[in-house]
Structure formats: structure tokens, C-alpha cells
């Protein structure tokens, strides 16, 4: 009897809440479908963006110089596939292309644009270095100094930090601040793991040649003074005249 009553209660509850259950099932189905479609669209966008960028890069790698890829083409890829990682990389590549062509103002603008996008850590560090290098190339020394220092502080563990130190040292050297330049050159030469240590060593030696007053003092030694030959013997062995004659060796008395 209790079991039958429970079944009847369940049936009654289902009858009363039938529309709510149907509505809930429909809503859950719609949400699941929307999530699936959203993920599919996002993956498809990423796929198409990556395919377009790879195709463009393969074209640029061709042996024919006429097939060289322009910065505008990279910008077009970023505009055709907004919000994708390929678009962010395309902006960074466009900035690099502008820089190689000596169009530093355009390069700076694209590097700034890239820094505002959703870049991974390594690409964000490259964008920051590009901003500093562009400012340096445009002769904006004060802004470039700040930008290089920002790269060194924010991306200390990135390989671009070494490049930023090298650029900052060159900037200080050009501004007539050899001591500050020497500091960064020395940091790089002490870090043998850096790919820029050899370049920094060459520039450090050149800087010290031009400014010998900045050379570190020779290491002090606490070694004892070396005595001249024979001095140690003379200081220990008394002269023959000072040696007492033993009693049993008394010389014979002189004759009359």
C-alpha cells in the first residue's frame, strides 16, 4: 500500500509539472546546441585564419622575389579574421615588415595594435620590444629608454629581455652615458646563456677602449713579498766570526 501511494504521488506530480519539465528539457537542449555551435564556429574561425596566414607565409617563402608578402597583406588577414590568434600574429608580422622596410612610424602603430590584442606571452614580449625598437629608430630617445626598461622589467625571463638590454646600452652610449651602457653590456656578458652575450662582449671591449677610466681595477693580491735570493739564508745563519769556538777546540798557544 505505501509503495502504491508513492507511485500515485509521483504520477500526480508529473502530471501537474508536465509543462515545466518539457520547457526545462527544451531550454537545456537549446543551451547545449548553442554552446556546441559557438565552439564549432570559434574553432572554424581559428582554422580559417590559420590557413590564410600559413598560405600567405608560404607565398612569402617562395624563391621568386615578386612573390614577397607586403605588410598590407598581413593587415588584410588580420581584418578578414578578427578575434583569432592568427589575426594577432598577422598584425605582429605586419609590424615587423614595416620595420624592415624602414617605415618605423607604421611599424610602431602596428606593434602598439598588436600589444592590445590577445597575444600569448612570447608574442606579447615581441610586441613590447618592437614598440621600443621603433621609438629608438625614430629618434625618440626618451620614450625608447622607457620602453626598453619596460620590456626588461615586465619580460625579464623572456629572450627579448637580452635584446632590450643591448638596445638600451646602445642608446645610453649614443647619449654619452658610457657608465650606464657598460652596466648593461656587463650584465649580458656575465650571462653566457644569452644569445647576445658575444655581441655584448665585442661592444663592451670597444667601449672600454674608448673610455679606459671605466675599466674595473685589477684584483688585489695578498701574497707575501718574495725575498731576494740569499736573503733568507743570510737572515738565519750567523756569520762565521760570530760563531763561538767550542772549549775542546782551543787553538794552540803561539810560540815565543
JSON list of C-alpha atoms in Angstrom, two decimals:
[
{"chain": "A", "resi": 1, "resn": "UNK", "atom": "CA", "xyz": [0.00, 0.00, 0.00]},
{"chain": "A", "resi": 2, "resn": "UNK", "atom": "CA", "xyz": [2.73, 2.63, 0.83]},
{"chain": "A", "resi": 3, "resn": "UNK", "atom": "CA", "xyz": [4.54, 1.80, -2.45]},
{"chain": "A", "resi": 4, "resn": "UNK", "atom": "CA", "xyz": [1.37, 2.25, -4.46]},
{"chain": "A", "resi": 5, "resn": "UNK", "atom": "CA", "xyz": [0.70, 5.60, -2.77]},
{"chain": "A", "resi": 6, "resn": "UNK", "atom": "CA", "xyz": [4.24, 6.83, -3.64]},
{"chain": "A", "resi": 7, "resn": "UNK", "atom": "CA", "xyz": [3.79, 5.88, -7.31]},
{"chain": "A", "resi": 8, "resn": "UNK", "atom": "CA", "xyz": [0.47, 7.69, -7.43]},
{"chain": "A", "resi": 9, "resn": "UNK", "atom": "CA", "xyz": [2.06, 10.81, -5.90]},
{"chain": "A", "resi": 10, "resn": "UNK", "atom": "CA", "xyz": [4.86, 10.77, -8.48]},
{"chain": "A", "resi": 11, "resn": "UNK", "atom": "CA", "xyz": [2.39, 10.38, -11.33]},
{"chain": "A", "resi": 12, "resn": "UNK", "atom": "CA", "xyz": [0.32, 13.24, -9.95]},
{"chain": "A", "resi": 13, "resn": "UNK", "atom": "CA", "xyz": [3.41, 15.49, -9.63]},
{"chain": "A", "resi": 14, "resn": "UNK", "atom": "CA", "xyz": [4.48, 14.68, -13.18]},
{"chain": "A", "resi": 15, "resn": "UNK", "atom": "CA", "xyz": [1.02, 15.49, -14.47]},
{"chain": "A", "resi": 16, "resn": "UNK", "atom": "CA", "xyz": [0.95, 18.81, -12.66]},
{"chain": "A", "resi": 17, "resn": "UNK", "atom": "CA", "xyz": [4.52, 19.82, -13.72]},
{"chain": "A", "resi": 18, "resn": "UNK", "atom": "CA", "xyz": [4.49, 18.32, -17.19]},
{"chain": "A", "resi": 19, "resn": "UNK", "atom": "CA", "xyz": [4.80, 21.67, -18.98]},
{"chain": "A", "resi": 20, "resn": "UNK", "atom": "CA", "xyz": [7.62, 22.81, -16.72]},
{"chain": "A", "resi": 21, "resn": "UNK", "atom": "CA", "xyz": [9.56, 19.63, -17.39]},
{"chain": "A", "resi": 22, "resn": "UNK", "atom": "CA", "xyz": [9.07, 19.94, -21.13]},
{"chain": "A", "resi": 23, "resn": "UNK", "atom": "CA", "xyz": [10.11, 23.59, -21.05]},
{"chain": "A", "resi": 24, "resn": "UNK", "atom": "CA", "xyz": [13.22, 22.76, -18.99]},
{"chain": "A", "resi": 25, "resn": "UNK", "atom": "CA", "xyz": [14.26, 19.99, -21.34]},
{"chain": "A", "resi": 26, "resn": "UNK", "atom": "CA", "xyz": [13.80, 22.28, -24.33]},
{"chain": "A", "resi": 27, "resn": "UNK", "atom": "CA", "xyz": [15.82, 25.08, -22.69]},
{"chain": "A", "resi": 28, "resn": "UNK", "atom": "CA", "xyz": [18.66, 22.71, -21.78]},
{"chain": "A", "resi": 29, "resn": "UNK", "atom": "CA", "xyz": [18.68, 21.39, -25.34]},
{"chain": "A", "resi": 30, "resn": "UNK", "atom": "CA", "xyz": [18.81, 24.90, -26.80]},
{"chain": "A", "resi": 31, "resn": "UNK", "atom": "CA", "xyz": [21.66, 25.93, -24.49]},
{"chain": "A", "resi": 32, "resn": "UNK", "atom": "CA", "xyz": [23.64, 22.79, -25.31]},
{"chain": "A", "resi": 33, "resn": "UNK", "atom": "CA", "xyz": [23.12, 23.35, -29.02]},
{"chain": "A", "resi": 34, "resn": "UNK", "atom": "CA", "xyz": [24.17, 27.00, -28.70]},
{"chain": "A", "resi": 35, "resn": "UNK", "atom": "CA", "xyz": [27.37, 26.05, -26.84]},
{"chain": "A", "resi": 36, "resn": "UNK", "atom": "CA", "xyz": [28.20, 23.43, -29.45]},
{"chain": "A", "resi": 37, "resn": "UNK", "atom": "CA", "xyz": [27.57, 25.84, -32.33]},
{"chain": "A", "resi": 38, "resn": "UNK", "atom": "CA", "xyz": [29.60, 28.58, -30.63]},
{"chain": "A", "resi": 39, "resn": "UNK", "atom": "CA", "xyz": [32.55, 26.25, -30.11]},
{"chain": "A", "resi": 40, "resn": "UNK", "atom": "CA", "xyz": [32.30, 24.98, -33.65]},
{"chain": "A", "resi": 41, "resn": "UNK", "atom": "CA", "xyz": [32.20, 28.49, -35.07]},
{"chain": "A", "resi": 42, "resn": "UNK", "atom": "CA", "xyz": [35.18, 29.55, -32.95]},
{"chain": "A", "resi": 43, "resn": "UNK", "atom": "CA", "xyz": [37.24, 26.53, -33.99]},
{"chain": "A", "resi": 44, "resn": "UNK", "atom": "CA", "xyz": [36.27, 27.07, -37.61]},
{"chain": "A", "resi": 45, "resn": "UNK", "atom": "CA", "xyz": [37.27, 30.74, -37.44]},
{"chain": "A", "resi": 46, "resn": "UNK", "atom": "CA", "xyz": [40.63, 29.80, -35.96]},
{"chain": "A", "resi": 47, "resn": "UNK", "atom": "CA", "xyz": [41.13, 27.17, -38.64]},
{"chain": "A", "resi": 48, "resn": "UNK", "atom": "CA", "xyz": [40.33, 29.54, -41.48]},
{"chain": "A", "resi": 49, "resn": "UNK", "atom": "CA", "xyz": [42.51, 32.29, -40.02]},
{"chain": "A", "resi": 50, "resn": "UNK", "atom": "CA", "xyz": [45.47, 29.97, -39.55]},
{"chain": "A", "resi": 51, "resn": "UNK", "atom": "CA", "xyz": [45.05, 28.57, -43.06]},
{"chain": "A", "resi": 52, "resn": "UNK", "atom": "CA", "xyz": [45.02, 32.06, -44.55]},
{"chain": "A", "resi": 53, "resn": "UNK", "atom": "CA", "xyz": [48.12, 33.11, -42.62]},
{"chain": "A", "resi": 54, "resn": "UNK", "atom": "CA", "xyz": [50.04, 29.92, -43.48]},
{"chain": "A", "resi": 55, "resn": "UNK", "atom": "CA", "xyz": [49.15, 30.31, -47.14]},
{"chain": "A", "resi": 56, "resn": "UNK", "atom": "CA", "xyz": [50.45, 33.87, -47.10]},
{"chain": "A", "resi": 57, "resn": "UNK", "atom": "CA", "xyz": [53.68, 32.89, -45.34]},
{"chain": "A", "resi": 58, "resn": "UNK", "atom": "CA", "xyz": [54.27, 30.06, -47.82]},
{"chain": "A", "resi": 59, "resn": "UNK", "atom": "CA", "xyz": [53.89, 32.58, -50.58]},
{"chain": "A", "resi": 60, "resn": "UNK", "atom": "CA", "xyz": [56.48, 34.80, -48.92]},
{"chain": "A", "resi": 61, "resn": "UNK", "atom": "CA", "xyz": [58.90, 31.89, -48.63]},
{"chain": "A", "resi": 62, "resn": "UNK", "atom": "CA", "xyz": [58.89, 31.38, -52.38]},
{"chain": "A", "resi": 63, "resn": "UNK", "atom": "CA", "xyz": [62.15, 31.91, -54.24]},
{"chain": "A", "resi": 64, "resn": "UNK", "atom": "CA", "xyz": [60.56, 34.45, -56.59]},
{"chain": "A", "resi": 65, "resn": "UNK", "atom": "CA", "xyz": [61.16, 37.98, -55.20]},
{"chain": "A", "resi": 66, "resn": "UNK", "atom": "CA", "xyz": [57.99, 39.17, -56.88]},
{"chain": "A", "resi": 67, "resn": "UNK", "atom": "CA", "xyz": [56.04, 36.92, -54.50]},
{"chain": "A", "resi": 68, "resn": "UNK", "atom": "CA", "xyz": [57.26, 38.82, -51.43]},
{"chain": "A", "resi": 69, "resn": "UNK", "atom": "CA", "xyz": [54.49, 39.45, -48.94]},
{"chain": "A", "resi": 70, "resn": "UNK", "atom": "CA", "xyz": [53.75, 43.05, -48.04]},
{"chain": "A", "resi": 71, "resn": "UNK", "atom": "CA", "xyz": [52.72, 44.38, -44.65]},
{"chain": "A", "resi": 72, "resn": "UNK", "atom": "CA", "xyz": [49.35, 45.37, -46.11]},
{"chain": "A", "resi": 73, "resn": "UNK", "atom": "CA", "xyz": [48.63, 41.72, -46.93]},
{"chain": "A", "resi": 74, "resn": "UNK", "atom": "CA", "xyz": [49.26, 40.71, -43.34]},
{"chain": "A", "resi": 75, "resn": "UNK", "atom": "CA", "xyz": [46.97, 43.51, -42.20]},
{"chain": "A", "resi": 76, "resn": "UNK", "atom": "CA", "xyz": [44.30, 42.21, -44.58]},
{"chain": "A", "resi": 77, "resn": "UNK", "atom": "CA", "xyz": [44.48, 38.75, -42.99]},
{"chain": "A", "resi": 78, "resn": "UNK", "atom": "CA", "xyz": [44.00, 40.30, -39.55]},
{"chain": "A", "resi": 79, "resn": "UNK", "atom": "CA", "xyz": [40.96, 42.22, -40.80]},
{"chain": "A", "resi": 80, "resn": "UNK", "atom": "CA", "xyz": [39.44, 39.19, -42.53]},
{"chain": "A", "resi": 81, "resn": "UNK", "atom": "CA", "xyz": [39.76, 37.00, -39.42]},
{"chain": "A", "resi": 82, "resn": "UNK", "atom": "CA", "xyz": [39.23, 39.30, -36.41]},
{"chain": "A", "resi": 83, "resn": "UNK", "atom": "CA", "xyz": [39.42, 37.90, -32.92]},
{"chain": "A", "resi": 84, "resn": "UNK", "atom": "CA", "xyz": [41.58, 34.94, -33.89]},
{"chain": "A", "resi": 85, "resn": "UNK", "atom": "CA", "xyz": [45.10, 34.13, -32.83]},
{"chain": "A", "resi": 86, "resn": "UNK", "atom": "CA", "xyz": [46.08, 34.18, -36.49]},
{"chain": "A", "resi": 87, "resn": "UNK", "atom": "CA", "xyz": [44.90, 37.80, -36.71]},
{"chain": "A", "resi": 88, "resn": "UNK", "atom": "CA", "xyz": [47.10, 38.76, -33.75]},
{"chain": "A", "resi": 89, "resn": "UNK", "atom": "CA", "xyz": [50.12, 37.07, -35.32]},
{"chain": "A", "resi": 90, "resn": "UNK", "atom": "CA", "xyz": [49.36, 38.73, -38.65]},
{"chain": "A", "resi": 91, "resn": "UNK", "atom": "CA", "xyz": [49.40, 42.18, -37.03]},
{"chain": "A", "resi": 92, "resn": "UNK", "atom": "CA", "xyz": [52.76, 41.39, -35.45]},
{"chain": "A", "resi": 93, "resn": "UNK", "atom": "CA", "xyz": [54.15, 40.19, -38.78]},
{"chain": "A", "resi": 94, "resn": "UNK", "atom": "CA", "xyz": [52.89, 43.33, -40.49]},
{"chain": "A", "resi": 95, "resn": "UNK", "atom": "CA", "xyz": [54.66, 45.44, -37.90]},
{"chain": "A", "resi": 96, "resn": "UNK", "atom": "CA", "xyz": [57.88, 43.52, -38.44]},
{"chain": "A", "resi": 97, "resn": "UNK", "atom": "CA", "xyz": [57.59, 44.01, -42.20]},
{"chain": "A", "resi": 98, "resn": "UNK", "atom": "CA", "xyz": [57.09, 47.75, -41.81]},
{"chain": "A", "resi": 99, "resn": "UNK", "atom": "CA", "xyz": [60.16, 47.88, -39.55]},
{"chain": "A", "resi": 100, "resn": "UNK", "atom": "CA", "xyz": [62.34, 46.02, -42.07]},
{"chain": "A", "resi": 101, "resn": "UNK", "atom": "CA", "xyz": [61.25, 48.47, -44.76]},
{"chain": "A", "resi": 102, "resn": "UNK", "atom": "CA", "xyz": [62.29, 51.42, -42.59]},
{"chain": "A", "resi": 103, "resn": "UNK", "atom": "CA", "xyz": [58.73, 52.66, -42.11]},
{"chain": "A", "resi": 104, "resn": "UNK", "atom": "CA", "xyz": [59.11, 53.00, -38.38]},
{"chain": "A", "resi": 105, "resn": "UNK", "atom": "CA", "xyz": [56.00, 55.08, -37.70]},
{"chain": "A", "resi": 106, "resn": "UNK", "atom": "CA", "xyz": [53.77, 52.44, -39.32]},
{"chain": "A", "resi": 107, "resn": "UNK", "atom": "CA", "xyz": [55.70, 49.71, -37.53]},
{"chain": "A", "resi": 108, "resn": "UNK", "atom": "CA", "xyz": [55.20, 51.44, -34.19]},
{"chain": "A", "resi": 109, "resn": "UNK", "atom": "CA", "xyz": [51.46, 51.77, -34.80]},
{"chain": "A", "resi": 110, "resn": "UNK", "atom": "CA", "xyz": [51.12, 48.06, -35.66]},
{"chain": "A", "resi": 111, "resn": "UNK", "atom": "CA", "xyz": [53.24, 46.98, -32.68]},
{"chain": "A", "resi": 112, "resn": "UNK", "atom": "CA", "xyz": [51.00, 49.09, -30.44]},
{"chain": "A", "resi": 113, "resn": "UNK", "atom": "CA", "xyz": [47.95, 47.50, -32.03]},
{"chain": "A", "resi": 114, "resn": "UNK", "atom": "CA", "xyz": [49.38, 44.02, -31.53]},
{"chain": "A", "resi": 115, "resn": "UNK", "atom": "CA", "xyz": [50.07, 44.73, -27.85]},
{"chain": "A", "resi": 116, "resn": "UNK", "atom": "CA", "xyz": [46.35, 45.38, -27.32]},
{"chain": "A", "resi": 117, "resn": "UNK", "atom": "CA", "xyz": [45.34, 42.02, -28.78]},
{"chain": "A", "resi": 118, "resn": "UNK", "atom": "CA", "xyz": [45.08, 38.66, -27.05]},
{"chain": "A", "resi": 119, "resn": "UNK", "atom": "CA", "xyz": [48.67, 37.55, -27.58]},
{"chain": "A", "resi": 120, "resn": "UNK", "atom": "CA", "xyz": [50.42, 34.76, -25.75]},
{"chain": "A", "resi": 121, "resn": "UNK", "atom": "CA", "xyz": [53.35, 35.67, -23.51]},
{"chain": "A", "resi": 122, "resn": "UNK", "atom": "CA", "xyz": [56.13, 35.29, -26.07]},
{"chain": "A", "resi": 123, "resn": "UNK", "atom": "CA", "xyz": [54.32, 37.31, -28.74]},
{"chain": "A", "resi": 124, "resn": "UNK", "atom": "CA", "xyz": [53.41, 40.00, -26.21]},
{"chain": "A", "resi": 125, "resn": "UNK", "atom": "CA", "xyz": [57.09, 40.31, -25.32]},
{"chain": "A", "resi": 126, "resn": "UNK", "atom": "CA", "xyz": [58.00, 40.63, -29.01]},
{"chain": "A", "resi": 127, "resn": "UNK", "atom": "CA", "xyz": [55.37, 43.35, -29.46]},
{"chain": "A", "resi": 128, "resn": "UNK", "atom": "CA", "xyz": [56.78, 45.27, -26.49]},
{"chain": "A", "resi": 129, "resn": "UNK", "atom": "CA", "xyz": [60.31, 45.03, -27.89]},
{"chain": "A", "resi": 130, "resn": "UNK", "atom": "CA", "xyz": [59.04, 46.17, -31.28]},
{"chain": "A", "resi": 131, "resn": "UNK", "atom": "CA", "xyz": [57.50, 49.27, -29.71]},
{"chain": "A", "resi": 132, "resn": "UNK", "atom": "CA", "xyz": [60.81, 50.16, -28.04]},
{"chain": "A", "resi": 133, "resn": "UNK", "atom": "CA", "xyz": [62.88, 49.49, -31.17]},
{"chain": "A", "resi": 134, "resn": "UNK", "atom": "CA", "xyz": [60.53, 51.58, -33.32]},
{"chain": "A", "resi": 135, "resn": "UNK", "atom": "CA", "xyz": [60.75, 54.53, -30.94]},
{"chain": "A", "resi": 136, "resn": "UNK", "atom": "CA", "xyz": [64.54, 54.14, -30.92]},
{"chain": "A", "resi": 137, "resn": "UNK", "atom": "CA", "xyz": [64.67, 54.07, -34.72]},
{"chain": "A", "resi": 138, "resn": "UNK", "atom": "CA", "xyz": [62.51, 57.21, -34.89]},
{"chain": "A", "resi": 139, "resn": "UNK", "atom": "CA", "xyz": [64.99, 59.04, -32.68]},
{"chain": "A", "resi": 140, "resn": "UNK", "atom": "CA", "xyz": [62.63, 59.32, -29.70]},
{"chain": "A", "resi": 141, "resn": "UNK", "atom": "CA", "xyz": [65.35, 58.52, -27.21]},
{"chain": "A", "resi": 142, "resn": "UNK", "atom": "CA", "xyz": [63.48, 59.34, -24.02]},
{"chain": "A", "resi": 143, "resn": "UNK", "atom": "CA", "xyz": [60.42, 57.29, -24.94]},
{"chain": "A", "resi": 144, "resn": "UNK", "atom": "CA", "xyz": [62.59, 54.46, -26.25]},
{"chain": "A", "resi": 145, "resn": "UNK", "atom": "CA", "xyz": [64.55, 54.34, -22.98]},
{"chain": "A", "resi": 146, "resn": "UNK", "atom": "CA", "xyz": [61.32, 53.99, -21.00]},
{"chain": "A", "resi": 147, "resn": "UNK", "atom": "CA", "xyz": [60.03, 51.34, -23.41]},
{"chain": "A", "resi": 148, "resn": "UNK", "atom": "CA", "xyz": [63.24, 49.28, -23.22]},
{"chain": "A", "resi": 149, "resn": "UNK", "atom": "CA", "xyz": [63.18, 49.43, -19.42]},
{"chain": "A", "resi": 150, "resn": "UNK", "atom": "CA", "xyz": [59.53, 48.31, -19.51]},
{"chain": "A", "resi": 151, "resn": "UNK", "atom": "CA", "xyz": [60.48, 45.25, -21.58]},
{"chain": "A", "resi": 152, "resn": "UNK", "atom": "CA", "xyz": [63.29, 44.35, -19.17]},
{"chain": "A", "resi": 153, "resn": "UNK", "atom": "CA", "xyz": [61.06, 44.64, -16.10]},
{"chain": "A", "resi": 154, "resn": "UNK", "atom": "CA", "xyz": [57.89, 43.01, -17.47]},
{"chain": "A", "resi": 155, "resn": "UNK", "atom": "CA", "xyz": [59.55, 40.26, -19.53]},
{"chain": "A", "resi": 156, "resn": "UNK", "atom": "CA", "xyz": [62.68, 39.54, -17.52]},
{"chain": "A", "resi": 157, "resn": "UNK", "atom": "CA", "xyz": [62.53, 35.80, -18.25]},
{"chain": "A", "resi": 158, "resn": "UNK", "atom": "CA", "xyz": [61.94, 36.21, -21.98]},
{"chain": "A", "resi": 159, "resn": "UNK", "atom": "CA", "xyz": [64.75, 36.05, -24.57]},
{"chain": "A", "resi": 160, "resn": "UNK", "atom": "CA", "xyz": [63.75, 39.54, -25.76]},
{"chain": "A", "resi": 161, "resn": "UNK", "atom": "CA", "xyz": [64.97, 40.96, -22.43]},
{"chain": "A", "resi": 162, "resn": "UNK", "atom": "CA", "xyz": [68.55, 40.47, -23.62]},
{"chain": "A", "resi": 163, "resn": "UNK", "atom": "CA", "xyz": [67.80, 42.30, -26.86]},
{"chain": "A", "resi": 164, "resn": "UNK", "atom": "CA", "xyz": [66.20, 45.11, -24.86]},
{"chain": "A", "resi": 165, "resn": "UNK", "atom": "CA", "xyz": [69.34, 45.39, -22.69]},
{"chain": "A", "resi": 166, "resn": "UNK", "atom": "CA", "xyz": [71.53, 45.53, -25.79]},
{"chain": "A", "resi": 167, "resn": "UNK", "atom": "CA", "xyz": [69.33, 48.22, -27.35]},
{"chain": "A", "resi": 168, "resn": "UNK", "atom": "CA", "xyz": [69.25, 50.21, -24.13]},
{"chain": "A", "resi": 169, "resn": "UNK", "atom": "CA", "xyz": [73.04, 50.01, -23.77]},
{"chain": "A", "resi": 170, "resn": "UNK", "atom": "CA", "xyz": [73.49, 51.32, -27.33]},
{"chain": "A", "resi": 171, "resn": "UNK", "atom": "CA", "xyz": [71.04, 54.10, -26.57]},
{"chain": "A", "resi": 172, "resn": "UNK", "atom": "CA", "xyz": [72.94, 55.12, -23.44]},
{"chain": "A", "resi": 173, "resn": "UNK", "atom": "CA", "xyz": [76.21, 55.01, -25.36]},
{"chain": "A", "resi": 174, "resn": "UNK", "atom": "CA", "xyz": [74.79, 57.28, -28.06]},
{"chain": "A", "resi": 175, "resn": "UNK", "atom": "CA", "xyz": [73.54, 59.68, -25.38]},
{"chain": "A", "resi": 176, "resn": "UNK", "atom": "CA", "xyz": [77.03, 59.98, -23.90]},
{"chain": "A", "resi": 177, "resn": "UNK", "atom": "CA", "xyz": [76.32, 57.86, -20.82]},
{"chain": "A", "resi": 178, "resn": "UNK", "atom": "CA", "xyz": [79.03, 55.18, -21.12]},
{"chain": "A", "resi": 179, "resn": "UNK", "atom": "CA", "xyz": [78.78, 54.05, -17.48]},
{"chain": "A", "resi": 180, "resn": "UNK", "atom": "CA", "xyz": [75.13, 53.08, -17.88]},
{"chain": "A", "resi": 181, "resn": "UNK", "atom": "CA", "xyz": [75.91, 51.39, -21.19]},
{"chain": "A", "resi": 182, "resn": "UNK", "atom": "CA", "xyz": [78.76, 49.42, -19.59]},
{"chain": "A", "resi": 183, "resn": "UNK", "atom": "CA", "xyz": [76.41, 48.19, -16.88]},
{"chain": "A", "resi": 184, "resn": "UNK", "atom": "CA", "xyz": [74.08, 46.52, -19.38]},
{"chain": "A", "resi": 185, "resn": "UNK", "atom": "CA", "xyz": [76.91, 45.19, -21.54]},
{"chain": "A", "resi": 186, "resn": "UNK", "atom": "CA", "xyz": [78.41, 43.59, -18.43]},
{"chain": "A", "resi": 187, "resn": "UNK", "atom": "CA", "xyz": [75.08, 42.02, -17.48]},
{"chain": "A", "resi": 188, "resn": "UNK", "atom": "CA", "xyz": [74.90, 40.37, -20.90]},
{"chain": "A", "resi": 189, "resn": "UNK", "atom": "CA", "xyz": [78.50, 39.16, -20.92]},
{"chain": "A", "resi": 190, "resn": "UNK", "atom": "CA", "xyz": [78.01, 37.60, -17.48]},
{"chain": "A", "resi": 191, "resn": "UNK", "atom": "CA", "xyz": [75.01, 35.67, -18.80]},
{"chain": "A", "resi": 192, "resn": "UNK", "atom": "CA", "xyz": [76.58, 33.03, -21.04]},
{"chain": "A", "resi": 193, "resn": "UNK", "atom": "CA", "xyz": [73.16, 31.52, -21.74]},
{"chain": "A", "resi": 194, "resn": "UNK", "atom": "CA", "xyz": [72.16, 34.66, -23.64]},
{"chain": "A", "resi": 195, "resn": "UNK", "atom": "CA", "xyz": [72.45, 34.53, -27.41]},
{"chain": "A", "resi": 196, "resn": "UNK", "atom": "CA", "xyz": [73.56, 38.18, -27.32]},
{"chain": "A", "resi": 197, "resn": "UNK", "atom": "CA", "xyz": [76.48, 37.73, -24.93]},
{"chain": "A", "resi": 198, "resn": "UNK", "atom": "CA", "xyz": [79.08, 37.62, -27.73]},
{"chain": "A", "resi": 199, "resn": "UNK", "atom": "CA", "xyz": [77.77, 40.80, -29.33]},
{"chain": "A", "resi": 200, "resn": "UNK", "atom": "CA", "xyz": [77.70, 42.48, -25.93]},
{"chain": "A", "resi": 201, "resn": "UNK", "atom": "CA", "xyz": [81.30, 41.40, -25.26]},
{"chain": "A", "resi": 202, "resn": "UNK", "atom": "CA", "xyz": [82.53, 43.00, -28.50]},
{"chain": "A", "resi": 203, "resn": "UNK", "atom": "CA", "xyz": [80.74, 46.24, -27.74]},
{"chain": "A", "resi": 204, "resn": "UNK", "atom": "CA", "xyz": [81.92, 46.24, -24.13]},
{"chain": "A", "resi": 205, "resn": "UNK", "atom": "CA", "xyz": [85.56, 45.94, -25.19]},
{"chain": "A", "resi": 206, "resn": "UNK", "atom": "CA", "xyz": [85.08, 48.72, -27.73]},
{"chain": "A", "resi": 207, "resn": "UNK", "atom": "CA", "xyz": [83.50, 50.92, -25.05]},
{"chain": "A", "resi": 208, "resn": "UNK", "atom": "CA", "xyz": [86.34, 50.27, -22.60]},
{"chain": "A", "resi": 209, "resn": "UNK", "atom": "CA", "xyz": [88.89, 51.11, -25.30]},
{"chain": "A", "resi": 210, "resn": "UNK", "atom": "CA", "xyz": [87.19, 54.46, -25.78]},
{"chain": "A", "resi": 211, "resn": "UNK", "atom": "CA", "xyz": [86.75, 55.00, -22.04]},
{"chain": "A", "resi": 212, "resn": "UNK", "atom": "CA", "xyz": [89.62, 53.29, -20.19]},
{"chain": "A", "resi": 213, "resn": "UNK", "atom": "CA", "xyz": [88.67, 55.12, -17.00]},
{"chain": "A", "resi": 214, "resn": "UNK", "atom": "CA", "xyz": [85.65, 52.79, -16.75]},
{"chain": "A", "resi": 215, "resn": "UNK", "atom": "CA", "xyz": [87.78, 49.65, -16.71]},
{"chain": "A", "resi": 216, "resn": "UNK", "atom": "CA", "xyz": [87.49, 47.75, -13.41]},
{"chain": "A", "resi": 217, "resn": "UNK", "atom": "CA", "xyz": [90.61, 47.90, -11.18]},
{"chain": "A", "resi": 218, "resn": "UNK", "atom": "CA", "xyz": [92.89, 44.85, -11.23]},
{"chain": "A", "resi": 219, "resn": "UNK", "atom": "CA", "xyz": [92.20, 42.34, -8.46]},
{"chain": "A", "resi": 220, "resn": "UNK", "atom": "CA", "xyz": [94.25, 42.95, -5.32]},
{"chain": "A", "resi": 221, "resn": "UNK", "atom": "CA", "xyz": [96.58, 40.18, -4.12]},
{"chain": "A", "resi": 222, "resn": "UNK", "atom": "CA", "xyz": [97.63, 39.47, -0.55]},
{"chain": "A", "resi": 223, "resn": "UNK", "atom": "CA", "xyz": [100.60, 37.24, -1.49]},
{"chain": "A", "resi": 224, "resn": "UNK", "atom": "CA", "xyz": [103.74, 37.68, 0.68]},
{"chain": "A", "resi": 225, "resn": "UNK", "atom": "CA", "xyz": [106.66, 39.62, -0.74]},
{"chain": "A", "resi": 226, "resn": "UNK", "atom": "CA", "xyz": [109.23, 37.37, -2.43]},
{"chain": "A", "resi": 227, "resn": "UNK", "atom": "CA", "xyz": [112.64, 37.68, -0.79]},
{"chain": "A", "resi": 228, "resn": "UNK", "atom": "CA", "xyz": [115.77, 38.09, -2.86]},
{"chain": "A", "resi": 229, "resn": "UNK", "atom": "CA", "xyz": [117.99, 35.08, -3.40]},
{"chain": "A", "resi": 230, "resn": "UNK", "atom": "CA", "xyz": [120.22, 34.51, -0.41]},
{"chain": "A", "resi": 231, "resn": "UNK", "atom": "CA", "xyz": [118.38, 36.95, 1.87]},
{"chain": "A", "resi": 232, "resn": "UNK", "atom": "CA", "xyz": [116.57, 34.19, 3.74]},
{"chain": "A", "resi": 233, "resn": "UNK", "atom": "CA", "xyz": [119.87, 32.32, 4.36]},
{"chain": "A", "resi": 234, "resn": "UNK", "atom": "CA", "xyz": [121.65, 35.45, 5.49]},
{"chain": "A", "resi": 235, "resn": "UNK", "atom": "CA", "xyz": [118.91, 36.30, 7.92]},
{"chain": "A", "resi": 236, "resn": "UNK", "atom": "CA", "xyz": [119.03, 32.90, 9.61]},
{"chain": "A", "resi": 237, "resn": "UNK", "atom": "CA", "xyz": [122.67, 31.68, 9.50]},
{"chain": "A", "resi": 238, "resn": "UNK", "atom": "CA", "xyz": [125.02, 33.91, 11.60]},
{"chain": "A", "resi": 239, "resn": "UNK", "atom": "CA", "xyz": [128.35, 34.94, 10.08]},
{"chain": "A", "resi": 240, "resn": "UNK", "atom": "CA", "xyz": [131.41, 32.78, 10.83]},
{"chain": "A", "resi": 241, "resn": "UNK", "atom": "CA", "xyz": [133.00, 35.38, 13.10]},
{"chain": "A", "resi": 242, "resn": "UNK", "atom": "CA", "xyz": [130.00, 35.29, 15.41]},
{"chain": "A", "resi": 243, "resn": "UNK", "atom": "CA", "xyz": [130.16, 31.52, 15.96]},
{"chain": "A", "resi": 244, "resn": "UNK", "atom": "CA", "xyz": [131.55, 30.66, 19.44]},
{"chain": "A", "resi": 245, "resn": "UNK", "atom": "CA", "xyz": [134.59, 28.32, 19.44]},
{"chain": "A", "resi": 246, "resn": "UNK", "atom": "CA", "xyz": [133.96, 25.14, 21.41]},
{"chain": "A", "resi": 247, "resn": "UNK", "atom": "CA", "xyz": [136.06, 24.61, 24.60]},
{"chain": "A", "resi": 248, "resn": "UNK", "atom": "CA", "xyz": [137.67, 21.42, 23.29]},
{"chain": "A", "resi": 249, "resn": "UNK", "atom": "CA", "xyz": [138.77, 23.17, 20.16]},
{"chain": "A", "resi": 250, "resn": "UNK", "atom": "CA", "xyz": [141.01, 25.79, 21.86]},
{"chain": "A", "resi": 251, "resn": "UNK", "atom": "CA", "xyz": [143.68, 26.88, 19.42]},
{"chain": "A", "resi": 252, "resn": "UNK", "atom": "CA", "xyz": [147.33, 26.13, 20.43]},
{"chain": "A", "resi": 253, "resn": "UNK", "atom": "CA", "xyz": [149.23, 28.87, 22.13]},
{"chain": "A", "resi": 254, "resn": "UNK", "atom": "CA", "xyz": [151.53, 30.88, 19.99]},
{"chain": "A", "resi": 255, "resn": "UNK", "atom": "CA", "xyz": [155.33, 30.25, 20.32]},
{"chain": "A", "resi": 256, "resn": "UNK", "atom": "CA", "xyz": [157.70, 32.73, 21.80]}
]
